[in-house]
Tab-separated table of C-alpha atoms in Angstrom:
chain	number	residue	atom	x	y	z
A	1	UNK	CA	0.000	0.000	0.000
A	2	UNK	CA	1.298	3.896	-1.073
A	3	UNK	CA	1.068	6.412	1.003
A	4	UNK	CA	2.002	9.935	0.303
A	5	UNK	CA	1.943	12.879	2.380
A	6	UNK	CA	3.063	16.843	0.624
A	7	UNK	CA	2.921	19.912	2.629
A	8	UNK	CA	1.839	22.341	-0.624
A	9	UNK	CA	2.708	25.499	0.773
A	10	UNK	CA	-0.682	27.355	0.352
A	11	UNK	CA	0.350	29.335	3.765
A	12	UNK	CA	-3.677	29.951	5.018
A	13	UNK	CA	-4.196	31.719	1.422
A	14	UNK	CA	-1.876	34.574	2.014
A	15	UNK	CA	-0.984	35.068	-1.417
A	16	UNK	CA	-3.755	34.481	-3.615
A	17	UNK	CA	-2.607	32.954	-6.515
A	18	UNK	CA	-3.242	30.193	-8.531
A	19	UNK	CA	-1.466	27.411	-7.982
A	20	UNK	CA	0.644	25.107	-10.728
A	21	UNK	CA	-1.333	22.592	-12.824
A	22	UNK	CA	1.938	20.103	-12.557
A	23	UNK	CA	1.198	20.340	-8.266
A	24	UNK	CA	-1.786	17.751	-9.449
A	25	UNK	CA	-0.422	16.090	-12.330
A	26	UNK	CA	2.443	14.883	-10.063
A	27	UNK	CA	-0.123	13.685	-7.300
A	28	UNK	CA	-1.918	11.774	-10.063
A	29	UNK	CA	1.136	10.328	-11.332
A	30	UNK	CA	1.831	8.857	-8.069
A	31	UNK	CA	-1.207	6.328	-8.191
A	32	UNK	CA	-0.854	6.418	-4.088
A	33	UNK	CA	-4.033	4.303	-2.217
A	34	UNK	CA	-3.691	7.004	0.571
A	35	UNK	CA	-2.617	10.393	-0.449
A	36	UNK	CA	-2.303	13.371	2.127
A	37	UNK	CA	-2.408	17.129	1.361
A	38	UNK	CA	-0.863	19.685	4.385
A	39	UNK	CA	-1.162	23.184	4.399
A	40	UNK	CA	-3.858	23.699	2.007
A	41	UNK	CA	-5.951	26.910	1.335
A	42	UNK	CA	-9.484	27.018	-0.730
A	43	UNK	CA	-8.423	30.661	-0.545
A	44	UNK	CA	-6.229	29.639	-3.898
A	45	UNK	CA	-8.914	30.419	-6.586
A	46	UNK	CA	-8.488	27.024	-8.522
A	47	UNK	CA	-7.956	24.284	-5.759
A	48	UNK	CA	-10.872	23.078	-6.476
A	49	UNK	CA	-10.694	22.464	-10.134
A	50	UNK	CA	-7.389	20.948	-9.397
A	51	UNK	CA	-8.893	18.678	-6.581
A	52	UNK	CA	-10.629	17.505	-9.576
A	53	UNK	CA	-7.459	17.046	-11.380
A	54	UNK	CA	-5.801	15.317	-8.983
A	55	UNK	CA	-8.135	12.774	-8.489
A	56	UNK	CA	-10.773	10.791	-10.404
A	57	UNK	CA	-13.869	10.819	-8.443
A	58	UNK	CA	-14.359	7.066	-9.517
A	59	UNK	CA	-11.145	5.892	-7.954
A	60	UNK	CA	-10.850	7.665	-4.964
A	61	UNK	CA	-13.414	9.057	-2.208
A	62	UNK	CA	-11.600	12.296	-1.102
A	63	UNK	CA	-12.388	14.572	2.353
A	64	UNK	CA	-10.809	18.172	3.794
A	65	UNK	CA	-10.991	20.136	6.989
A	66	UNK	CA	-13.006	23.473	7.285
A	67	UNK	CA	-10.591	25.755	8.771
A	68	UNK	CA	-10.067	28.077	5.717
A	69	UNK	CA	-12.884	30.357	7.020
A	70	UNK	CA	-10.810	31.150	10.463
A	71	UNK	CA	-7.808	31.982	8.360
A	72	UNK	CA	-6.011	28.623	9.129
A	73	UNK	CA	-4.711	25.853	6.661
A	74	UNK	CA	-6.821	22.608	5.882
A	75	UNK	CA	-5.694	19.458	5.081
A	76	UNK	CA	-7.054	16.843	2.276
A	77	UNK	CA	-7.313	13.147	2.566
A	78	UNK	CA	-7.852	10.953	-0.634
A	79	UNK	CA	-8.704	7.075	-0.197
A	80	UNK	CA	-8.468	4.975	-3.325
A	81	UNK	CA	-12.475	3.093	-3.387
A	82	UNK	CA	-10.642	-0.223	-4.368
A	83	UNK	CA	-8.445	-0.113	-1.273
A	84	UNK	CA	-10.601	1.290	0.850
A	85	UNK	CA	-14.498	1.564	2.583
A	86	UNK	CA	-15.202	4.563	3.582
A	87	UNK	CA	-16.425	5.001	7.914
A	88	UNK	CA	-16.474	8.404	8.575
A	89	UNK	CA	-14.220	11.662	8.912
A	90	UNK	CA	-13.337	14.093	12.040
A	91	UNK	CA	-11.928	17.181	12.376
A	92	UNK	CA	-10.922	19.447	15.114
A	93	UNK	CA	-10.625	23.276	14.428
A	94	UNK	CA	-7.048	24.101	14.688
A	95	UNK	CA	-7.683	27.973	15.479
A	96	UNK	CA	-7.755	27.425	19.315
A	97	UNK	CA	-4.240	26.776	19.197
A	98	UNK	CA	-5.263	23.083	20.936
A	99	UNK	CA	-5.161	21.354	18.168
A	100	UNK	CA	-2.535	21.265	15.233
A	101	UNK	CA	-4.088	21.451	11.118
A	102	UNK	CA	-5.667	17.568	11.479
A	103	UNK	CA	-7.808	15.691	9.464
A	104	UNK	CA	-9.047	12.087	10.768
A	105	UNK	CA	-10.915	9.484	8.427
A	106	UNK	CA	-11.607	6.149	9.433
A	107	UNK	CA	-11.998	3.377	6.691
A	108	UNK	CA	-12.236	-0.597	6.530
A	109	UNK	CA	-9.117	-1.998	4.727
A	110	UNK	CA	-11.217	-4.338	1.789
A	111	UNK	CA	-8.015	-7.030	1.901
A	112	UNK	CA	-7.801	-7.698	5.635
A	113	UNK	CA	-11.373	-6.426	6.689
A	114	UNK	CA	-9.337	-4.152	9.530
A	115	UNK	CA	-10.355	-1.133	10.623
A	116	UNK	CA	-7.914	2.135	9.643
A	117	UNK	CA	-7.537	5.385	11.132
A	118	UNK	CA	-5.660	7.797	8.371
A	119	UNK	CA	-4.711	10.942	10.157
A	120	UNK	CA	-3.163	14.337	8.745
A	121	UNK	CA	-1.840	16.382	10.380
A	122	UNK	CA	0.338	20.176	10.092
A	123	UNK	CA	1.965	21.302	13.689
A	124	UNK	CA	1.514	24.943	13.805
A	125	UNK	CA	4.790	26.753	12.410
A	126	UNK	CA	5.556	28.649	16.020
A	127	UNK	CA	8.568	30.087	17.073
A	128	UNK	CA	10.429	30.711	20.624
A	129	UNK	CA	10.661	28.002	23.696
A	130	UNK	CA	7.111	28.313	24.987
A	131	UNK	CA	5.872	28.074	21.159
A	132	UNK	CA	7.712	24.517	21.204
A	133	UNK	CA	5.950	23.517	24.150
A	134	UNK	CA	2.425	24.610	22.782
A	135	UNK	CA	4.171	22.243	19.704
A	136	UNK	CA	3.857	19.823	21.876
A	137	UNK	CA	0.467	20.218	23.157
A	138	UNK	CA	-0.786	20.078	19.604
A	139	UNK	CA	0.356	16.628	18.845
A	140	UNK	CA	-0.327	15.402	22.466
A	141	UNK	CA	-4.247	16.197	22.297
A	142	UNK	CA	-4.779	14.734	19.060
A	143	UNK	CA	-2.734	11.331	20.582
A	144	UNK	CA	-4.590	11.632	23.434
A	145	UNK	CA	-7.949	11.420	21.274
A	146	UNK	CA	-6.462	8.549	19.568
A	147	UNK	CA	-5.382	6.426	22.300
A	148	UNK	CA	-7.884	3.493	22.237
A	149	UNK	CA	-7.655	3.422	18.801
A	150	UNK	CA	-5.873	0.262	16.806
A	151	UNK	CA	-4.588	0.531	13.547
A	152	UNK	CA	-4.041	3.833	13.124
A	153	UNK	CA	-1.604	6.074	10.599
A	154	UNK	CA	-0.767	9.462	11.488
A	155	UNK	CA	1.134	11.916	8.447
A	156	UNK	CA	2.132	14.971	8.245
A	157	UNK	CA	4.098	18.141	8.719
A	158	UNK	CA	5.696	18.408	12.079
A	159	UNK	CA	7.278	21.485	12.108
A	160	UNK	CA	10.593	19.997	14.407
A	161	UNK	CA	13.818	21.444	14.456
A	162	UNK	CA	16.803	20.054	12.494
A	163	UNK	CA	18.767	16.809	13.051
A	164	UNK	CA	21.884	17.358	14.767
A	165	UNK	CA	19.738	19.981	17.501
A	166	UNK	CA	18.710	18.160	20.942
A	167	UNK	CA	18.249	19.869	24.011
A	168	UNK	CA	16.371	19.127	27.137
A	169	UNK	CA	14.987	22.584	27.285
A	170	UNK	CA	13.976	22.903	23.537
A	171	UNK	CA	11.397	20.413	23.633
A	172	UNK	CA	10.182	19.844	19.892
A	173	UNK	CA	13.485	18.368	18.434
A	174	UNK	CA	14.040	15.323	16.437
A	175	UNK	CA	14.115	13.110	19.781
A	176	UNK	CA	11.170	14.595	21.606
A	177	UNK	CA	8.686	14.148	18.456
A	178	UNK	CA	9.657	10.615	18.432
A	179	UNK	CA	9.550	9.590	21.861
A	180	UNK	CA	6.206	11.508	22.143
A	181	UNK	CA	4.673	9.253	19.632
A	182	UNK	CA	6.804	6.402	21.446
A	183	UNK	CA	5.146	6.835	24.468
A	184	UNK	CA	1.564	6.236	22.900
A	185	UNK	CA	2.995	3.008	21.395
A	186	UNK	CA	3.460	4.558	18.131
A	187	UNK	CA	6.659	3.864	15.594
A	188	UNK	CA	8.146	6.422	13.570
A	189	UNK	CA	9.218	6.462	10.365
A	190	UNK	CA	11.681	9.019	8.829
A	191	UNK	CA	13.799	8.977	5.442
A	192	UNK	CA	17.496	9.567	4.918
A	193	UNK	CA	17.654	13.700	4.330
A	194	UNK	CA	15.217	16.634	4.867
A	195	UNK	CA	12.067	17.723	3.598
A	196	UNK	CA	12.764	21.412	3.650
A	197	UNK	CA	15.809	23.585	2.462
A	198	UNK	CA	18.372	21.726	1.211
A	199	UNK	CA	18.653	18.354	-0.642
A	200	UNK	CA	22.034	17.432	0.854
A	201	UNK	CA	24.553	19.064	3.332
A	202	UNK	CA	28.323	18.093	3.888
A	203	UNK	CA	26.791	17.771	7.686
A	204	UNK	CA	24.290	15.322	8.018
A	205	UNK	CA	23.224	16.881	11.305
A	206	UNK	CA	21.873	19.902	9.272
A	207	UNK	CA	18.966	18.432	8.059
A	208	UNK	CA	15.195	18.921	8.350
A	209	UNK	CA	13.214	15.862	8.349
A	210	UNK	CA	9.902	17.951	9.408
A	211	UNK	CA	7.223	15.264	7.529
A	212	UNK	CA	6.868	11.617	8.925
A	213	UNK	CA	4.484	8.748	9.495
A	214	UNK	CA	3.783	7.360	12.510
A	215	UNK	CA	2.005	3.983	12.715
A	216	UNK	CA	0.654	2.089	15.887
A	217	UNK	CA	-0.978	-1.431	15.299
A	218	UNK	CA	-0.635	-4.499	12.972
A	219	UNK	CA	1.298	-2.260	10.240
A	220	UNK	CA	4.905	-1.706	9.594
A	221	UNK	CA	6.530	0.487	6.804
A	222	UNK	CA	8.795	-0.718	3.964
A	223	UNK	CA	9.821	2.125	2.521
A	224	UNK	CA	10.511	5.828	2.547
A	225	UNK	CA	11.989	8.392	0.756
A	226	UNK	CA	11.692	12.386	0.548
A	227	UNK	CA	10.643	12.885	-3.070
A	228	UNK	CA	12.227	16.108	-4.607
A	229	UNK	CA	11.976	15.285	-8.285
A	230	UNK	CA	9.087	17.807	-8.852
A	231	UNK	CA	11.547	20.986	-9.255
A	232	UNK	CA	12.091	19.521	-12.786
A	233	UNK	CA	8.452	20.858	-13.432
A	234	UNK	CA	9.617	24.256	-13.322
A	235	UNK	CA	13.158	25.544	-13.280
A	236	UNK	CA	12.523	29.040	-13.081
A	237	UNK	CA	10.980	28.684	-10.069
A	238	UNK	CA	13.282	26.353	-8.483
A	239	UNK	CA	16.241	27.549	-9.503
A	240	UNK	CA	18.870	25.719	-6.891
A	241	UNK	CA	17.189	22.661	-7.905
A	242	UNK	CA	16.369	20.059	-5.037
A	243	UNK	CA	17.776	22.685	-2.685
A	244	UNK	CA	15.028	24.739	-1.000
A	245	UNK	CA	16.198	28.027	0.926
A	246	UNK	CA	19.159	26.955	1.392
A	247	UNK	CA	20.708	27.883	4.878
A	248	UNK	CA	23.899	25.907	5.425
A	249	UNK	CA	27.190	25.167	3.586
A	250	UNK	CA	27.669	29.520	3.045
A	251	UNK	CA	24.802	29.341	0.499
A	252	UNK	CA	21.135	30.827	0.289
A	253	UNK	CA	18.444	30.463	-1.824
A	254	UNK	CA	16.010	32.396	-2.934
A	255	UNK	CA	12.304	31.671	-0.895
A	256	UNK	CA	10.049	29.668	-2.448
A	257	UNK	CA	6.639	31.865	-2.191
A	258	UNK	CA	3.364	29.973	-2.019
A	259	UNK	CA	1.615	28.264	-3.611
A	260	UNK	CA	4.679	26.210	-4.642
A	261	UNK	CA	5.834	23.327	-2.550
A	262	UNK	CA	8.719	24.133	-0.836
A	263	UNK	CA	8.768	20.689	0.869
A	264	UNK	CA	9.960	16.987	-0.245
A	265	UNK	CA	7.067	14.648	-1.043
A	266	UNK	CA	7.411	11.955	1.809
A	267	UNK	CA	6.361	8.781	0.334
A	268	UNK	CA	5.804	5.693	2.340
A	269	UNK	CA	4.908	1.617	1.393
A	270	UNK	CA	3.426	-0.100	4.287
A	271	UNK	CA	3.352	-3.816	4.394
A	272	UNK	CA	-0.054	-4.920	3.739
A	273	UNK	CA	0.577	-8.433	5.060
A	274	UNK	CA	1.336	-7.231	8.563
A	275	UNK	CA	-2.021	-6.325	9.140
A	276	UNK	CA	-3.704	-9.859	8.605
């Protein structure tokens, strides 16, 4: 089973503007049975005409949150119909500040009959020590909602520092994401790299893994990689290539302004098997 997960940099509709055609084409081309969309806006004046791009309303049965009207970001879920039966969705408003971007939607799993919990979610981009802590918070109440719940898959945009940073008093690092989701018997799974600014660094502690998957229950991932190969799309726009704002090594790129991604595709394979 595919799963991918794309922060698309829509930034709450700040800068309305339409975004690229090749944003869906890539989705499509992916032919994922899960596919998660962070950081979304129906501020951007053809989303939905590209929703309809993206996916064929035979194939998949698609949801989103409702938090565009309190000037936050929503997230989309797609299931593919052959995979998948559709139970229900949930979603908590994230403009509280108790609550990250999330999107919940529970489906029965056709091959195994087992019930799934697919869960999106975007950690608010904050900034100072108690920000990190109300980081924190975020993910905690949506665990603590899921905690009697099997089989469950939660993706998304984390918004952690970098990899080589781990403090006891910064407390939304690498480590502390992990062990938070460790100590609600969830496993996560990162790739090699970043998903934000660059591609590669001479330091591999200089990386930003900020997207993951965590998984609790009968389920195990079997692959994942942080996708980059989109900036062939457009090369005036991504002019460093895979490198995105580049902030290491002595060089800096130039921002990458919504609504462009300015994030890795995380793309995961879970073992199907594990679950029977």
């Amino acid at each position: 089973m595919k799963i991918i997960e794309w922060n698309i940099n829509h930034r709450a509709g700040q800068i309305v503007r339409e975004m690229p055609e090749w944003v869906s084409e890539y989705i499509q081309e992916k032919h994922a049975d899960i596919v998660v969309l962070t950081e979304v806006s129906f501020r951007i004046p053809n989303l939905e005409e590209q929703m309809k791009n993206m996916f064929n309303m035979s194939e998949y049965n698609v949801f989103h949150s409702f938090n565009t009207q309190n000037s936050q970001n929503d997230l989309i879920i797609a299931i593919k119909k052959e995979s998948f039966d559709f139970i229900s969705r949930q979603s908590f408003s994230s403009s509280a500040g108790k609550y990250p971007d999330n999107l919940i939607v529970s489906c029965i799993h056709k091959e195994t009959g087992k019930k799934i919990m697919v869960v999106g979610v975007r950690i608010h981009a904050l900034h100072g020590l108690s920000d990190n802590n109300k980081k924190r918070e975020e993910f905690k109440n949506i665990l603590d909602y899921l905690k009697d719940k099997d089989n469950v898959i939660i993706v998304g945009d984390f918004n952690n520092y970098r990899c080589g940073y781990h403090d006891p008093n910064h407390i939304w690092d690498l480590e502390n994401v992990k062990s938070l989701g460790n100590s609600y018997n969830y496993r996560m799974y990162t790739p090699e790299g970043g998903s934000i600014y660059c591609d590669h660094y001479s330091d591999k502690a200089q990386y930003f893994p900020e997207d993951h998957i965590f998984l609790k229950g009968q389920m195990k991932v079997t692959k994942t990689l942080y996708d980059r190969d989109f900036v062939n799309k457009d090369k005036m726009i991504y002019k460093w290539g895979k490198d995105f704002q580049g902030q290491f090594d002595g060089r800096k790129s130039p921002k990458i302004n919504p609504p462009y991604p300015d994030h890795a595709l995380l793309e995961c394979e879970l073992s199907i098997d594990a679950l029977i």
